[in-house]
Coordinates of C-alpha atoms in Angstrom, one line a residue:
M1 CA 38.3 11.4 26.4
I2 CA 37.0 14.4 28.4
R3 CA 40.2 14.3 30.5
S4 CA 42.4 14.4 27.4
R5 CA 40.4 17.4 26.1
L6 CA 40.9 19.2 29.4
T7 CA 44.6 18.5 29.3
T8 CA 45.0 19.9 25.9
T9 CA 42.9 23.0 26.4
A10 CA 43.8 23.9 30.0
P11 CA 47.2 25.5 29.2
K12 CA 45.7 27.7 26.5
T13 CA 42.8 28.7 28.8
L14 CA 45.2 29.4 31.6
K15 CA 47.2 31.6 29.3
Y16 CA 44.1 33.7 28.4
I17 CA 43.1 33.9 32.1
N18 CA 46.6 35.2 33.0
V19 CA 46.4 37.8 30.2
I20 CA 43.0 39.0 31.3
A21 CA 44.0 39.1 34.9
K22 CA 46.7 41.7 34.1
H23 CA 43.9 44.1 32.9
L24 CA 41.5 43.8 35.8
D25 CA 42.5 47.2 37.1
D26 CA 41.5 48.7 33.8
L27 CA 37.8 47.9 34.6
G28 CA 37.6 50.6 37.3
P29 CA 36.2 54.1 36.8
Y30 CA 39.6 55.6 36.3
P31 CA 41.9 54.0 33.7
P32 CA 45.4 53.5 35.1
H33 CA 48.1 56.0 34.0
S34 CA 45.4 58.2 32.4
Q35 CA 46.5 61.8 32.2
Y36 CA 42.9 63.2 32.4
I37 CA 40.4 60.6 33.6
N38 CA 41.2 60.5 37.3
P39 CA 39.6 61.6 40.7
Q40 CA 40.6 65.2 40.0
H41 CA 38.8 65.3 36.7
Y42 CA 35.7 66.9 38.4
Y43 CA 37.7 70.0 39.1
Q44 CA 39.2 70.0 35.6
N45 CA 35.7 69.9 34.4
T46 CA 35.0 73.4 35.5
V47 CA 37.2 74.6 32.7
L48 CA 35.5 72.4 30.2
M49 CA 32.1 73.7 31.3
D50 CA 33.1 77.3 30.5
W51 CA 34.1 76.3 26.9
S52 CA 31.1 74.1 26.4
N53 CA 28.7 77.0 27.2
R54 CA 30.2 79.0 24.4
T55 CA 28.5 78.9 21.0
P56 CA 30.4 77.5 17.9
H57 CA 30.5 79.7 14.9
P58 CA 28.9 78.1 11.8
V59 CA 30.8 78.5 8.5
T60 CA 29.1 78.7 5.1
L61 CA 30.8 77.7 1.9
R62 CA 30.2 81.2 0.6
Q63 CA 32.2 82.5 3.5
L64 CA 35.0 80.1 2.6
A65 CA 34.9 81.3 -1.0
A66 CA 35.0 85.0 -0.1
F67 CA 37.7 84.5 2.4
G68 CA 40.1 82.6 0.2
R69 CA 39.8 84.6 -3.0
A70 CA 42.3 87.2 -1.9
L71 CA 44.9 86.3 0.7
N72 CA 47.0 88.5 2.8
E73 CA 48.9 88.3 6.1
E74 CA 46.0 89.8 8.1
K75 CA 43.6 87.2 6.7
I76 CA 45.9 84.3 7.5
I77 CA 46.3 85.5 11.1
S78 CA 42.6 86.0 11.4
S79 CA 41.9 82.5 10.1
A80 CA 44.5 81.1 12.6
N81 CA 42.8 82.7 15.6
F82 CA 39.4 81.6 14.4
V83 CA 40.6 78.0 14.4
R84 CA 42.4 78.5 17.7
L85 CA 39.1 79.4 19.4
E86 CA 36.7 77.3 17.4
L87 CA 38.3 73.9 17.9
P88 CA 38.2 73.8 21.7
I89 CA 34.6 75.0 21.7
R90 CA 33.6 72.2 19.3
I91 CA 35.6 69.6 21.2
A92 CA 34.2 70.7 24.5
L93 CA 30.6 70.1 23.2
K94 CA 31.6 66.6 22.2
L95 CA 33.2 65.9 25.5
R96 CA 30.0 67.0 27.3
E97 CA 28.0 64.7 25.0
L98 CA 30.3 61.8 26.0
Q99 CA 30.1 62.6 29.7
E100 CA 26.3 62.3 29.5
L101 CA 26.4 58.7 28.2
P102 CA 25.6 55.8 30.5
F103 CA 28.6 54.7 32.6
N104 CA 29.0 51.3 30.9
V105 CA 29.2 53.1 27.5
V106 CA 31.6 55.9 28.3
N107 CA 33.7 53.6 30.4
N108 CA 34.2 51.3 27.5
F109 CA 38.0 51.0 26.9
H110 CA 37.9 52.3 23.3
L111 CA 35.4 55.1 23.9
A112 CA 37.4 56.2 27.0
R113 CA 40.4 56.5 24.7
V114 CA 38.5 58.7 22.3
Y115 CA 37.4 60.8 25.3
E116 CA 41.0 61.1 26.5
S117 CA 42.2 62.0 23.1
Y118 CA 39.5 64.7 22.7
Y119 CA 40.4 66.1 26.2
D120 CA 44.1 66.2 25.2
I121 CA 43.3 68.2 22.1
F122 CA 41.0 70.5 24.1
D123 CA 43.6 71.0 26.8
R124 CA 46.3 71.8 24.3
F125 CA 44.3 74.3 22.3
R126 CA 42.7 76.3 25.1
K127 CA 46.3 77.2 26.2
I128 CA 47.5 78.4 22.9
P129 CA 48.1 82.2 23.0
Q130 CA 46.7 84.6 20.4
I131 CA 48.3 84.3 17.0
R132 CA 49.9 87.7 16.2
T133 CA 52.4 87.1 13.4
I134 CA 53.0 84.8 10.5
E135 CA 55.8 83.1 12.5
D136 CA 53.2 82.4 15.3
N137 CA 51.0 80.9 12.6
E138 CA 53.7 78.6 11.3
K139 CA 54.1 77.1 14.8
F140 CA 50.3 76.9 15.1
C141 CA 50.1 75.0 11.8
K142 CA 52.5 72.4 13.1
T143 CA 50.2 71.8 16.0
L144 CA 47.3 71.4 13.6
E145 CA 49.2 68.8 11.6
D146 CA 49.9 66.9 14.9
V147 CA 46.2 66.9 15.6
L148 CA 45.4 65.6 12.2
T149 CA 48.0 62.8 12.3
D150 CA 49.7 61.8 15.5
I151 CA 47.2 62.7 18.2
N152 CA 44.0 62.0 16.2
L153 CA 45.2 58.9 14.4
L154 CA 43.4 56.2 16.3
N155 CA 40.2 58.0 17.3
L156 CA 38.2 56.6 14.3
P157 CA 39.1 52.9 14.8
N158 CA 38.6 53.3 18.6
L159 CA 35.2 54.8 18.0
M160 CA 34.3 51.9 15.7
M161 CA 35.6 49.3 18.1
G162 CA 33.8 50.9 21.0
A163 CA 30.6 50.9 19.1
L164 CA 31.0 47.2 18.2
E165 CA 31.7 46.2 21.8
C166 CA 28.5 48.2 22.9
C167 CA 26.6 46.0 20.4
I168 CA 28.0 42.8 21.8
L169 CA 27.1 43.9 25.4
N170 CA 23.7 45.5 24.4
A171 CA 24.9 48.6 26.2
M172 CA 22.8 50.9 24.0
P173 CA 19.8 50.5 21.7
Q174 CA 20.7 50.5 18.0
T175 CA 19.0 53.8 17.3
Q176 CA 20.8 55.6 20.0
L177 CA 24.1 54.0 19.1
D178 CA 23.7 55.2 15.5
E179 CA 22.8 58.7 16.6
L180 CA 25.9 58.8 18.8
V181 CA 28.4 57.5 16.2
S182 CA 26.9 59.6 13.4
S183 CA 27.0 62.8 15.6
L184 CA 30.6 62.2 16.5
L185 CA 31.5 61.5 12.9
R186 CA 29.7 64.6 11.5
A187 CA 31.4 66.8 14.1
R188 CA 34.7 65.2 13.2
I189 CA 34.3 66.0 9.5
S190 CA 33.6 69.6 10.3
R191 CA 36.6 70.0 12.6
R192 CA 38.9 68.4 10.2
L193 CA 37.7 70.6 7.3
I194 CA 38.2 73.7 9.3
L195 CA 41.7 72.7 10.2
E196 CA 42.6 71.5 6.7
E197 CA 41.2 74.6 5.1
H198 CA 43.5 76.8 7.3
L199 CA 46.5 74.7 6.5
S200 CA 45.8 74.9 2.8
L201 CA 45.2 78.7 3.0
T202 CA 48.6 79.1 4.8
K203 CA 50.4 76.9 2.2
N204 CA 48.9 78.8 -0.7
F205 CA 49.7 82.2 0.9
T206 CA 53.3 81.1 1.5
Q207 CA 53.8 79.7 -2.0
N208 CA 51.7 82.1 -4.1
P209 CA 49.7 84.8 -2.3
N210 CA 48.6 86.4 -5.6
L211 CA 47.0 83.3 -7.1
P212 CA 43.9 84.3 -9.1
R213 CA 40.6 82.7 -8.1
S214 CA 37.6 81.9 -10.4
H215 CA 34.2 83.3 -9.6
N216 CA 32.9 79.9 -8.6
F217 CA 35.9 79.2 -6.2
I218 CA 34.7 77.6 -2.9
G219 CA 37.6 76.7 -0.8
D220 CA 41.2 75.5 -1.1
I221 CA 40.4 71.9 -0.2
F222 CA 37.6 71.5 -2.8
F223 CA 38.5 70.5 -6.4
K224 CA 36.7 70.2 -9.7
C225 CA 36.0 66.5 -10.0
S226 CA 35.2 64.7 -13.3
A227 CA 32.6 62.1 -12.4
K228 CA 33.6 59.8 -15.2
E229 CA 37.3 60.0 -14.4
H230 CA 36.8 59.2 -10.7
L231 CA 34.4 56.4 -11.4
Q232 CA 36.9 54.8 -13.8
I233 CA 39.7 55.1 -11.3
S234 CA 37.5 53.4 -8.7
A235 CA 36.5 50.7 -11.2
N236 CA 40.1 50.0 -12.1
N237 CA 41.1 49.6 -8.5
A238 CA 38.1 47.5 -7.7
A239 CA 39.1 45.2 -10.6
K240 CA 42.6 44.8 -9.2
F241 CA 41.0 43.8 -5.9
I242 CA 38.8 41.2 -7.6
S243 CA 41.9 39.9 -9.4
S244 CA 43.7 39.3 -6.1
L245 CA 40.7 37.3 -4.8
Y246 CA 39.8 35.5 -8.0
P247 CA 42.8 35.4 -10.3
N248 CA 41.2 33.2 -12.9
V249 CA 38.0 35.2 -13.2
K250 CA 37.4 38.2 -15.4
S251 CA 36.4 41.4 -13.6
P252 CA 33.1 43.0 -14.4
K253 CA 33.2 45.8 -16.9
L254 CA 32.1 49.3 -16.0
I255 CA 29.4 50.9 -18.1
I256 CA 28.9 54.6 -17.5
E257 CA 25.6 56.0 -18.6
G258 CA 23.8 59.4 -18.3
Q259 CA 25.6 62.7 -18.2
K260 CA 29.2 61.5 -18.7
D261 CA 30.7 64.9 -19.0
L262 CA 29.6 66.0 -15.5
S263 CA 32.2 67.9 -13.4
F264 CA 31.5 69.3 -10.0
Q265 CA 33.4 70.7 -7.0
F266 CA 33.9 68.3 -4.2
L267 CA 36.3 67.0 -1.6
T268 CA 38.4 64.5 -3.5
S269 CA 39.2 62.2 -0.6
H270 CA 35.5 61.9 0.4
L271 CA 34.5 61.3 -3.2
H272 CA 37.1 58.5 -3.5
Y273 CA 35.9 57.0 -0.4
L274 CA 32.2 57.0 -1.4
F275 CA 32.8 55.6 -4.9
G276 CA 35.4 53.1 -3.6
E277 CA 33.2 51.5 -1.0
I278 CA 30.1 51.2 -3.2
M279 CA 32.0 49.9 -6.2
R280 CA 34.0 47.4 -4.1
N281 CA 30.9 45.9 -2.7
S282 CA 29.2 45.8 -6.1
Y283 CA 32.2 44.1 -7.8
E284 CA 32.7 41.6 -5.1
A285 CA 29.0 40.6 -5.0
T286 CA 28.8 40.3 -8.8
V287 CA 31.8 38.0 -9.0
K288 CA 30.5 35.8 -6.2
Q289 CA 27.1 35.5 -7.8
F290 CA 28.7 34.8 -11.2
L291 CA 30.7 31.9 -9.7
L292 CA 27.6 30.4 -8.1
T293 CA 26.0 30.1 -11.5
N294 CA 29.3 29.4 -13.4
P295 CA 31.5 27.4 -11.0
T296 CA 34.0 26.6 -13.8
P297 CA 34.0 29.6 -16.1
T298 CA 35.9 29.5 -19.4
E299 CA 38.1 32.3 -20.8
S300 CA 35.2 33.7 -22.8
D301 CA 32.9 33.8 -19.8
E302 CA 32.7 37.1 -17.9
P303 CA 30.5 38.4 -15.1
P304 CA 27.7 40.9 -15.8
P305 CA 28.8 44.5 -16.0
I306 CA 28.4 47.2 -13.3
R307 CA 26.3 50.1 -14.6
V308 CA 26.6 53.6 -13.2
C309 CA 24.1 56.2 -14.3
I310 CA 25.2 59.8 -13.7
I311 CA 22.5 62.4 -13.0
D312 CA 23.0 66.1 -12.9
N313 CA 20.2 68.2 -11.2
K314 CA 20.0 71.8 -10.2
D315 CA 20.9 71.3 -6.6
H316 CA 22.6 67.9 -6.5
V317 CA 24.4 65.2 -8.5
G318 CA 23.3 61.6 -8.4
F319 CA 24.8 58.2 -9.1
R320 CA 22.9 54.9 -9.5
F321 CA 25.2 51.9 -9.2
S322 CA 23.4 48.7 -10.6
D323 CA 24.8 45.2 -10.2
H324 CA 23.8 41.6 -10.7
G325 CA 25.3 40.5 -7.4
G326 CA 22.4 38.4 -6.2
G327 CA 20.9 41.1 -4.0
I328 CA 21.0 41.3 -0.2
D329 CA 18.9 39.1 2.0
L330 CA 18.6 41.5 4.8
K331 CA 15.4 42.7 6.4
P332 CA 15.1 45.6 6.8
I333 CA 17.7 46.5 4.3
G334 CA 18.3 49.8 6.1
R335 CA 20.3 47.9 8.7
I336 CA 23.2 47.7 6.3
F337 CA 23.7 51.4 7.0
S338 CA 23.6 51.0 10.8
F339 CA 26.6 50.9 13.2
G340 CA 24.5 48.8 15.5
K341 CA 25.0 45.1 14.6
D342 CA 23.8 41.9 16.0
S343 CA 26.2 40.2 18.4
T344 CA 27.5 37.7 15.9
N345 CA 28.3 40.2 13.2
A346 CA 29.8 42.6 15.8
R347 CA 32.1 39.9 17.1
E348 CA 33.3 39.1 13.5
S349 CA 34.0 42.8 12.7
L350 CA 35.8 43.3 16.0
A351 CA 37.9 40.2 15.4
N352 CA 39.0 41.7 12.1
F353 CA 39.9 44.9 13.8
H354 CA 42.2 43.0 16.1
K355 CA 43.9 41.4 13.1
L356 CA 45.3 44.8 12.1
P357 CA 49.0 45.1 13.0
N358 CA 50.5 48.2 14.7
L359 CA 47.3 49.1 16.6
E360 CA 48.7 48.5 20.1
L361 CA 46.5 49.3 23.1
E362 CA 48.4 52.2 24.7
T363 CA 47.6 55.6 26.1
L364 CA 46.9 58.1 23.4
Y365 CA 48.5 61.2 25.0
K366 CA 51.9 59.6 24.3
K367 CA 53.0 60.1 20.7
P368 CA 53.1 56.7 19.0
S369 CA 56.5 55.6 17.6
N370 CA 55.0 53.8 14.6
I371 CA 52.7 56.3 13.0
K372 CA 53.5 55.3 9.4
E373 CA 52.9 51.6 10.2
R374 CA 49.5 52.5 11.8
Q375 CA 48.5 54.6 8.9
N376 CA 49.3 51.7 6.5
S377 CA 47.3 49.3 8.6
L378 CA 44.2 51.6 8.6
M379 CA 44.5 51.9 4.8
K380 CA 43.6 48.2 4.6
T381 CA 40.2 48.8 6.1
S382 CA 37.0 50.6 5.2
I383 CA 37.9 53.5 7.5
G384 CA 41.4 54.2 6.0
G385 CA 42.2 56.9 3.5
I386 CA 39.2 59.2 4.1
D387 CA 41.0 62.0 6.1
N388 CA 43.9 63.0 4.0
N389 CA 43.1 65.3 1.2
Y390 CA 46.5 65.3 -0.3
I391 CA 46.9 61.6 -0.8
K392 CA 45.1 60.6 -4.0
E393 CA 45.8 57.6 -6.1
T394 CA 47.9 55.8 -3.5
T395 CA 45.2 56.2 -0.9
L396 CA 42.5 55.0 -3.3
I397 CA 44.5 51.9 -4.3
N398 CA 45.2 51.0 -0.7
L399 CA 41.5 51.5 0.2
I400 CA 40.0 49.5 -2.7
Q401 CA 42.5 46.7 -2.5
R402 CA 42.4 46.1 1.2
P403 CA 42.5 42.3 2.0
A404 CA 39.2 40.6 2.4
N405 CA 40.1 39.4 5.9
Y406 CA 40.0 43.0 7.1
K407 CA 36.3 43.3 6.3
L408 CA 34.7 45.4 9.0
G409 CA 31.1 45.7 7.8
L410 CA 31.1 49.4 8.5
G411 CA 31.9 50.9 5.1
L412 CA 28.4 51.6 3.9
A413 CA 27.4 52.9 7.3
M414 CA 30.3 55.4 7.1
C415 CA 29.3 56.3 3.5
K416 CA 25.8 57.1 4.7
V417 CA 27.1 59.6 7.2
Y418 CA 29.4 61.2 4.7
A419 CA 26.7 61.5 2.0
D420 CA 24.3 63.0 4.6
Y421 CA 27.0 65.5 5.6
W422 CA 27.2 66.8 2.1
N423 CA 23.4 67.4 1.8
G424 CA 22.9 64.1 0.1
D425 CA 21.8 60.5 0.8
L426 CA 22.7 56.9 0.2
V427 CA 19.8 54.5 -0.5
M428 CA 19.8 50.8 -1.5
H429 CA 17.2 48.8 -3.3
S430 CA 17.7 45.1 -3.6
L431 CA 16.0 42.2 -5.4
N432 CA 17.1 39.0 -3.6
G433 CA 18.5 36.5 -6.0
Y434 CA 19.1 39.1 -8.8
G435 CA 21.0 42.3 -7.9
T436 CA 21.1 45.7 -6.1
D437 CA 20.7 49.3 -7.0
T438 CA 22.6 51.8 -4.9
Y439 CA 21.7 55.5 -5.2
L440 CA 24.3 58.1 -4.1
K441 CA 23.1 61.7 -3.9
L442 CA 25.5 64.6 -3.2
G443 CA 24.5 68.2 -2.8
K444 CA 26.1 70.7 -5.2
L445 CA 28.4 72.8 -3.1
G446 CA 28.1 75.8 -5.4
H447 CA 24.3 75.7 -5.2
T448 CA 24.3 75.4 -1.4
Q449 CA 26.9 78.1 -0.6
D450 CA 24.6 79.8 1.9
K451 CA 24.0 76.6 3.8
L452 CA 25.8 76.3 7.1
Q453 CA 27.7 73.4 5.9
L454 CA 30.3 73.4 8.7
D455 CA 27.8 73.9 11.5
R456 CA 27.9 70.3 12.6
A457 CA 29.6 71.1 15.9

């Protein structure tokens, strides 16, 4: 019996050994074929040190508002040169932070790819000459678009996969891992906002330089958002997701309470992401709990509703999502917002990452040939669709309706970082066996115009 088992499993085991053996050289201190991480990197580092010793320039929302109200050629060129100098400073600070990590962390395959991508961006931008004309700015904007798409495309999934592998190997304590990932994410948000704002300013100047601005205008990438409208869109797409999982079960209804007419300025893609992740979890938990108590529901049976209470305060807006999804048996509940998972959960999440198609393990300084396919793959996960401000309903539908087998267990942890970035918070209270209340707080951008919102270098 033992011999027959060995006979059937040996070829499969040998196959895995052969695959692993091909990558043994990758375990050294210098990844093969790396453009930057090599024995000469010490000397390249002298350039990095110079930039990392410079001070980043914080940007307030009031400055964004004042700058964008009246556009002219001089302002566009000034904005371009600000981005040209600011991005390599901020990237250099993150590179130094990565260099100071323990060797077994920074040498992680995925985190090394993040490092190399960052260094590639840094190396490109430090060599860009001063922007002097609108034509120079047009070329510069093309570089910015490349950073936001081609070059930067896989940094987020690589960061997440690297964090999961660190969990499996116990390479870092949970608290330190959370601080590292959160710091890199907050800095990433700031960099992308600065780049996207300049691209938007350039686009608006080219198309309509005399466009009038209201007195409460903040920036070209922030929009007036109807809380009720965006909640309803999120609910509709969450309902479609539930229908794909449980075609014979009615989806929970959405009941909106509180200040239903609330509108506030916010980044649409971030709002979609926050609402989408919270409501998807609430809808799925509610239907699962409903089927536990009603294993054979009739046509008239329907799950309890999802209630969202909208609160409008002087300095922030709040949303309380209440469901009857059976609660969460997790002690302490705060761990649901952590990137540091136990080994079993980390392995499950990592396995789902590897199910994603079109995420081949290749060097990032080479432009991938299947960018659209990779973007579509990421849209199926909890980290897809949060970076593109100009994709709206399509992004949200792909995000909310991602297949269940791509569940990464990182969505709420990401939401916590994004809520914190916007001067808010994400808190969860759960009654095991009954349901969960999730509180999302977001700072009002107009009220906090003097806060150094884009200071997270």
